mmCIF file of C-alpha atoms in Angstrom:
data_model
loop_
_atom_site.group_PDB
_atom_site.id
_atom_site.type_symbol
_atom_site.label_atom_id
_atom_site.label_comp_id
_atom_site.label_asym_id
_atom_site.label_seq_id
_atom_site.Cartn_x
_atom_site.Cartn_y
_atom_site.Cartn_z
ATOM 1 C CA UNK L 1 0.000 0.000 0.000
ATOM 2 C CA UNK L 2 2.914 2.370 0.742
ATOM 3 C CA UNK L 3 4.360 1.760 -2.734
ATOM 4 C CA UNK L 4 1.099 2.512 -4.567
ATOM 5 C CA UNK L 5 0.270 5.687 -2.585
ATOM 6 C CA UNK L 6 -3.415 5.699 -3.453
ATOM 7 C CA UNK L 7 -6.642 5.236 -1.536
ATOM 8 C CA UNK L 8 -8.842 2.197 -2.249
ATOM 9 C CA UNK L 9 -11.901 2.921 -4.388
ATOM 10 C CA UNK L 10 -15.196 2.945 -2.504
ATOM 11 C CA UNK L 11 -17.936 0.828 -4.087
ATOM 12 C CA UNK L 12 -21.680 1.538 -4.024
ATOM 13 C CA UNK L 13 -22.534 -1.914 -2.672
ATOM 14 C CA UNK L 14 -26.312 -1.421 -2.768
ATOM 15 C CA UNK L 15 -26.297 -0.447 -6.456
ATOM 16 C CA UNK L 16 -23.991 -3.359 -7.297
ATOM 17 C CA UNK L 17 -26.213 -5.828 -5.463
ATOM 18 C CA UNK L 18 -29.274 -4.514 -7.273
ATOM 19 C CA UNK L 19 -27.635 -4.897 -10.696
ATOM 20 C CA UNK L 20 -26.376 -8.462 -10.099
ATOM 21 C CA UNK L 21 -29.049 -10.134 -7.953
ATOM 22 C CA UNK L 22 -30.852 -13.008 -9.733
ATOM 23 C CA UNK L 23 -28.839 -12.444 -12.946
ATOM 24 C CA UNK L 24 -26.742 -14.913 -14.960
ATOM 25 C CA UNK L 25 -23.164 -13.582 -14.806
ATOM 26 C CA UNK L 26 -20.292 -14.767 -17.010
ATOM 27 C CA UNK L 27 -16.723 -14.085 -15.843
ATOM 28 C CA UNK L 28 -13.841 -14.749 -18.250
ATOM 29 C CA UNK L 29 -10.417 -15.419 -16.797
ATOM 30 C CA UNK L 30 -12.301 -16.532 -13.696
ATOM 31 C CA UNK L 31 -9.373 -18.577 -12.407
ATOM 32 C CA UNK L 32 -6.979 -15.626 -12.497
ATOM 33 C CA UNK L 33 -6.199 -13.313 -9.606
ATOM 34 C CA UNK L 34 -8.597 -10.571 -10.752
ATOM 35 C CA UNK L 35 -11.282 -12.871 -12.187
ATOM 36 C CA UNK L 36 -11.406 -15.055 -9.079
ATOM 37 C CA UNK L 37 -11.718 -12.028 -6.764
ATOM 38 C CA UNK L 38 -14.486 -10.652 -8.983
ATOM 39 C CA UNK L 39 -16.333 -13.949 -8.672
ATOM 40 C CA UNK L 40 -16.027 -13.914 -4.860
ATOM 41 C CA UNK L 41 -17.453 -10.391 -4.674
ATOM 42 C CA UNK L 42 -20.212 -11.109 -7.206
ATOM 43 C CA UNK L 43 -21.324 -14.188 -5.237
ATOM 44 C CA UNK L 44 -22.251 -11.880 -2.332
ATOM 45 C CA UNK L 45 -24.901 -10.259 -4.562
ATOM 46 C CA UNK L 46 -26.638 -13.636 -4.979
ATOM 47 C CA UNK L 47 -26.900 -13.853 -8.778
ATOM 48 C CA UNK L 48 -28.920 -16.696 -10.269
ATOM 49 C CA UNK L 49 -25.777 -18.219 -11.800
ATOM 50 C CA UNK L 50 -22.054 -17.505 -12.010
ATOM 51 C CA UNK L 51 -20.402 -18.967 -15.101
ATOM 52 C CA UNK L 52 -16.670 -19.368 -14.452
ATOM 53 C CA UNK L 53 -14.921 -19.384 -17.824
ATOM 54 C CA UNK L 54 -11.214 -20.030 -18.052
ATOM 55 C CA UNK L 55 -8.475 -21.723 -20.040
ATOM 56 C CA UNK L 56 -6.628 -23.325 -17.107
ATOM 57 C CA UNK L 57 -8.493 -26.261 -15.610
ATOM 58 C CA UNK L 58 -6.757 -26.254 -12.219
ATOM 59 C CA UNK L 59 -7.521 -22.617 -11.401
ATOM 60 C CA UNK L 60 -11.155 -23.000 -12.523
ATOM 61 C CA UNK L 61 -11.481 -26.180 -10.444
ATOM 62 C CA UNK L 62 -10.150 -24.321 -7.380
ATOM 63 C CA UNK L 63 -12.395 -21.253 -7.655
ATOM 64 C CA UNK L 64 -15.455 -23.402 -8.460
ATOM 65 C CA UNK L 65 -15.017 -25.395 -5.258
ATOM 66 C CA UNK L 66 -14.251 -22.306 -3.210
ATOM 67 C CA UNK L 67 -17.413 -20.536 -4.405
ATOM 68 C CA UNK L 68 -19.542 -23.613 -3.727
ATOM 69 C CA UNK L 69 -18.182 -23.773 -0.169
ATOM 70 C CA UNK L 70 -18.863 -20.064 0.344
ATOM 71 C CA UNK L 71 -22.378 -20.375 -1.092
ATOM 72 C CA UNK L 72 -23.184 -23.323 1.161
ATOM 73 C CA UNK L 73 -21.768 -21.630 4.270
ATOM 74 C CA UNK L 74 -23.779 -18.448 3.620
ATOM 75 C CA UNK L 75 -26.946 -20.183 2.358
ATOM 76 C CA UNK L 76 -26.626 -18.592 -1.061
ATOM 77 C CA UNK L 77 -28.533 -20.437 -3.788
ATOM 78 C CA UNK L 78 -26.409 -19.233 -6.716
ATOM 79 C CA UNK L 79 -25.555 -21.932 -9.274
ATOM 80 C CA UNK L 80 -21.807 -22.111 -9.964
ATOM 81 C CA UNK L 81 -21.005 -23.385 -13.476
ATOM 82 C CA UNK L 82 -17.387 -24.025 -14.575
ATOM 83 C CA UNK L 83 -16.523 -23.809 -18.289
ATOM 84 C CA UNK L 84 -13.130 -24.578 -19.805
ATOM 85 C CA UNK L 85 -12.682 -22.696 -23.073
ATOM 86 C CA UNK L 86 -10.309 -20.526 -25.082
ATOM 87 C CA UNK L 87 -11.784 -17.188 -26.202
ATOM 88 C CA UNK L 88 -9.996 -17.542 -29.528
ATOM 89 C CA UNK L 89 -12.318 -20.403 -30.521
ATOM 90 C CA UNK L 90 -15.544 -18.600 -31.369
ATOM 91 C CA UNK L 91 -17.586 -21.742 -32.008
ATOM 92 C CA UNK L 92 -16.798 -23.140 -28.553
ATOM 93 C CA UNK L 93 -17.522 -19.784 -26.969
ATOM 94 C CA UNK L 94 -20.812 -19.562 -28.862
ATOM 95 C CA UNK L 95 -21.925 -22.932 -27.499
ATOM 96 C CA UNK L 96 -21.427 -21.607 -23.946
ATOM 97 C CA UNK L 97 -23.565 -18.535 -24.726
ATOM 98 C CA UNK L 98 -26.252 -20.768 -26.247
ATOM 99 C CA UNK L 99 -26.291 -23.018 -23.184
ATOM 100 C CA UNK L 100 -25.868 -20.526 -20.330
ATOM 101 C CA UNK L 101 -27.485 -17.379 -21.789
ATOM 102 C CA UNK L 102 -25.474 -14.864 -19.709
ATOM 103 C CA UNK L 103 -27.062 -11.469 -19.013
ATOM 104 C CA UNK L 104 -23.926 -9.770 -17.635
ATOM 105 C CA UNK L 105 -20.307 -10.300 -18.729
ATOM 106 C CA UNK L 106 -17.101 -9.413 -16.870
ATOM 107 C CA UNK L 107 -14.125 -9.896 -19.183
ATOM 108 C CA UNK L 108 -10.944 -10.376 -17.131
ATOM 109 C CA UNK L 109 -9.188 -12.932 -19.363
ATOM 110 C CA UNK L 110 -5.968 -11.634 -20.927
ATOM 111 C CA UNK L 111 -2.270 -12.168 -21.324
ATOM 112 C CA UNK L 112 -0.855 -9.546 -18.957
ATOM 113 C CA UNK L 113 2.918 -10.035 -18.553
ATOM 114 C CA UNK L 114 4.704 -7.237 -20.430
ATOM 115 C CA UNK L 115 8.097 -8.922 -21.160
ATOM 116 C CA UNK L 116 6.482 -12.236 -22.153
ATOM 117 C CA UNK L 117 4.170 -10.514 -24.616
ATOM 118 C CA UNK L 118 7.104 -8.585 -26.105
ATOM 119 C CA UNK L 119 8.637 -11.991 -26.856
ATOM 120 C CA UNK L 120 5.342 -13.550 -28.012
ATOM 121 C CA UNK L 121 3.359 -10.827 -29.821
ATOM 122 C CA UNK L 122 1.230 -13.300 -31.823
ATOM 123 C CA UNK L 123 -0.171 -14.702 -28.563
ATOM 124 C CA UNK L 124 -0.914 -11.214 -27.246
ATOM 125 C CA UNK L 125 -2.810 -10.276 -30.422
ATOM 126 C CA UNK L 126 -4.760 -13.517 -30.746
ATOM 127 C CA UNK L 127 -5.757 -13.695 -27.072
ATOM 128 C CA UNK L 128 -6.238 -10.055 -26.089
ATOM 129 C CA UNK L 129 -7.658 -8.724 -29.370
ATOM 130 C CA UNK L 130 -9.279 -11.611 -31.250
ATOM 131 C CA UNK L 131 -10.525 -13.223 -28.029
ATOM 132 C CA UNK L 132 -12.111 -9.935 -26.939
ATOM 133 C CA UNK L 133 -13.676 -9.413 -30.376
ATOM 134 C CA UNK L 134 -15.245 -12.890 -30.273
ATOM 135 C CA UNK L 135 -16.627 -12.261 -26.798
ATOM 136 C CA UNK L 136 -18.019 -8.827 -27.700
ATOM 137 C CA UNK L 137 -19.674 -10.035 -30.908
ATOM 138 C CA UNK L 138 -21.337 -12.961 -29.138
ATOM 139 C CA UNK L 139 -22.477 -10.666 -26.318
ATOM 140 C CA UNK L 140 -24.161 -8.423 -28.899
ATOM 141 C CA UNK L 141 -25.764 -11.387 -30.674
ATOM 142 C CA UNK L 142 -27.124 -12.755 -27.394
ATOM 143 C CA UNK L 143 -28.292 -9.310 -26.223
ATOM 144 C CA UNK L 144 -26.216 -9.178 -23.056
ATOM 145 C CA UNK L 145 -27.377 -6.310 -20.797
ATOM 146 C CA UNK L 146 -23.963 -5.251 -19.500
ATOM 147 C CA UNK L 147 -20.348 -5.916 -20.553
ATOM 148 C CA UNK L 148 -17.363 -4.794 -18.479
ATOM 149 C CA UNK L 149 -13.863 -5.191 -19.889
ATOM 150 C CA UNK L 150 -11.073 -5.246 -17.312
ATOM 151 C CA UNK L 151 -8.266 -3.278 -18.946
ATOM 152 C CA UNK L 152 -4.951 -1.899 -17.721
ATOM 153 C CA UNK L 153 -3.140 1.391 -17.234
ATOM 154 C CA UNK L 154 -0.644 0.039 -19.803
ATOM 155 C CA UNK L 155 -3.302 0.881 -22.430
ATOM 156 C CA UNK L 156 -2.665 4.607 -21.863
ATOM 157 C CA UNK L 157 -0.348 5.762 -24.699
ATOM 158 C CA UNK L 158 0.940 2.182 -24.938
ATOM 159 C CA UNK L 159 4.682 1.622 -25.312
ATOM 160 C CA UNK L 160 4.608 -2.191 -25.351
ATOM 161 C CA UNK L 161 2.783 -5.035 -27.102
ATOM 162 C CA UNK L 162 0.634 -5.961 -24.107
ATOM 163 C CA UNK L 163 -0.551 -2.372 -23.622
ATOM 164 C CA UNK L 164 -1.222 -1.914 -27.332
ATOM 165 C CA UNK L 165 -3.336 -5.067 -27.552
ATOM 166 C CA UNK L 166 -5.325 -4.049 -24.477
ATOM 167 C CA UNK L 167 -5.910 -0.595 -26.016
ATOM 168 C CA UNK L 168 -7.262 -2.206 -29.196
ATOM 169 C CA UNK L 169 -9.479 -4.423 -27.020
ATOM 170 C CA UNK L 170 -10.835 -1.290 -25.303
ATOM 171 C CA UNK L 171 -11.621 0.229 -28.702
ATOM 172 C CA UNK L 172 -13.552 -2.917 -29.713
ATOM 173 C CA UNK L 173 -15.632 -2.702 -26.524
ATOM 174 C CA UNK L 174 -16.290 1.047 -26.846
ATOM 175 C CA UNK L 175 -17.221 0.649 -30.515
ATOM 176 C CA UNK L 176 -19.815 -1.933 -29.421
ATOM 177 C CA UNK L 177 -21.210 0.600 -26.946
ATOM 178 C CA UNK L 178 -21.614 3.180 -29.726
ATOM 179 C CA UNK L 179 -23.182 0.718 -32.151
ATOM 180 C CA UNK L 180 -25.630 -0.884 -29.709
ATOM 181 C CA UNK L 181 -26.296 1.882 -27.179
ATOM 182 C CA UNK L 182 -25.874 -0.760 -24.472
ATOM 183 C CA UNK L 183 -23.728 -0.717 -21.352
ATOM 184 C CA UNK L 184 -20.414 -1.897 -22.829
ATOM 185 C CA UNK L 185 -17.557 -0.339 -20.873
ATOM 186 C CA UNK L 186 -13.876 -0.693 -20.010
ATOM 187 C CA UNK L 187 -12.237 -0.075 -16.657
ATOM 188 C CA UNK L 188 -8.464 0.326 -16.317
ATOM 189 C CA UNK L 189 -6.686 -1.317 -13.396
ATOM 190 C CA UNK L 190 -3.194 -0.276 -12.409
ATOM 191 C CA UNK L 191 -0.840 -2.592 -10.518
ATOM 192 C CA UNK L 192 -3.297 -4.614 -8.448
ATOM 193 C CA UNK L 193 -2.085 -5.880 -5.075
ATOM 194 C CA UNK L 194 -2.164 -9.672 -5.264
ATOM 195 C CA UNK L 195 -2.483 -9.829 -9.057
ATOM 196 C CA UNK L 196 -0.261 -12.450 -10.670
ATOM 197 C CA UNK L 197 0.647 -9.951 -13.402
ATOM 198 C CA UNK L 198 1.732 -7.215 -10.998
ATOM 199 C CA UNK L 199 5.292 -5.874 -10.823
ATOM 200 C CA UNK L 200 4.819 -5.699 -7.039
ATOM 201 C CA UNK L 201 5.652 -9.424 -6.770
ATOM 202 C CA UNK L 202 9.047 -8.684 -8.338
ATOM 203 C CA UNK L 203 9.634 -5.841 -5.858
ATOM 204 C CA UNK L 204 8.707 -8.086 -2.919
ATOM 205 C CA UNK L 205 11.106 -10.828 -4.051
ATOM 206 C CA UNK L 206 13.894 -8.254 -4.452
ATOM 207 C CA UNK L 207 13.264 -6.881 -0.948
ATOM 208 C CA UNK L 208 13.131 -10.395 0.518
ATOM 209 C CA UNK L 209 16.510 -11.343 -1.001
#
């Protein structure tokens, strides 16, 4: 907290609860550090269903079981549905939309490590841009009420591949908002404490050694 020098954002919990209660909510990248925390917070609003979509089976398995334990302990009747899929495969993604019919989408799936994406730009483009485009187009087709794209401060005047691909992803989402008039939006996160993509882990290891 001392390193970041910024106050935590205050959330209007009542408004959030009202918007999520009894809704079918899809979270991409649900096994990641940001996606999994989103799913924990969303569970508190008692949606009808949380669809946990991710590429890594172990992380999805872990968050699925954690949410089911939390739901049982707090007598929450939310259905927790795990889905293993890659956003780059539109047909597979479309089958999930057909089956689950999500009303709200939180898009947290992305390649986030700056040096790795510099070395693997094709992966950054295919995952962060094409994956986002597939998700946005399917959300429009299935008349999703609300779409929130979790972006990054690296998208501001980007100087690296990861930031550039996230900026293009933002533009895809904002273009959808203009074309449909629906609540398609992007929110930029800076270095998030606890995020697996954060430089703060590197700082902590350096301090420890």
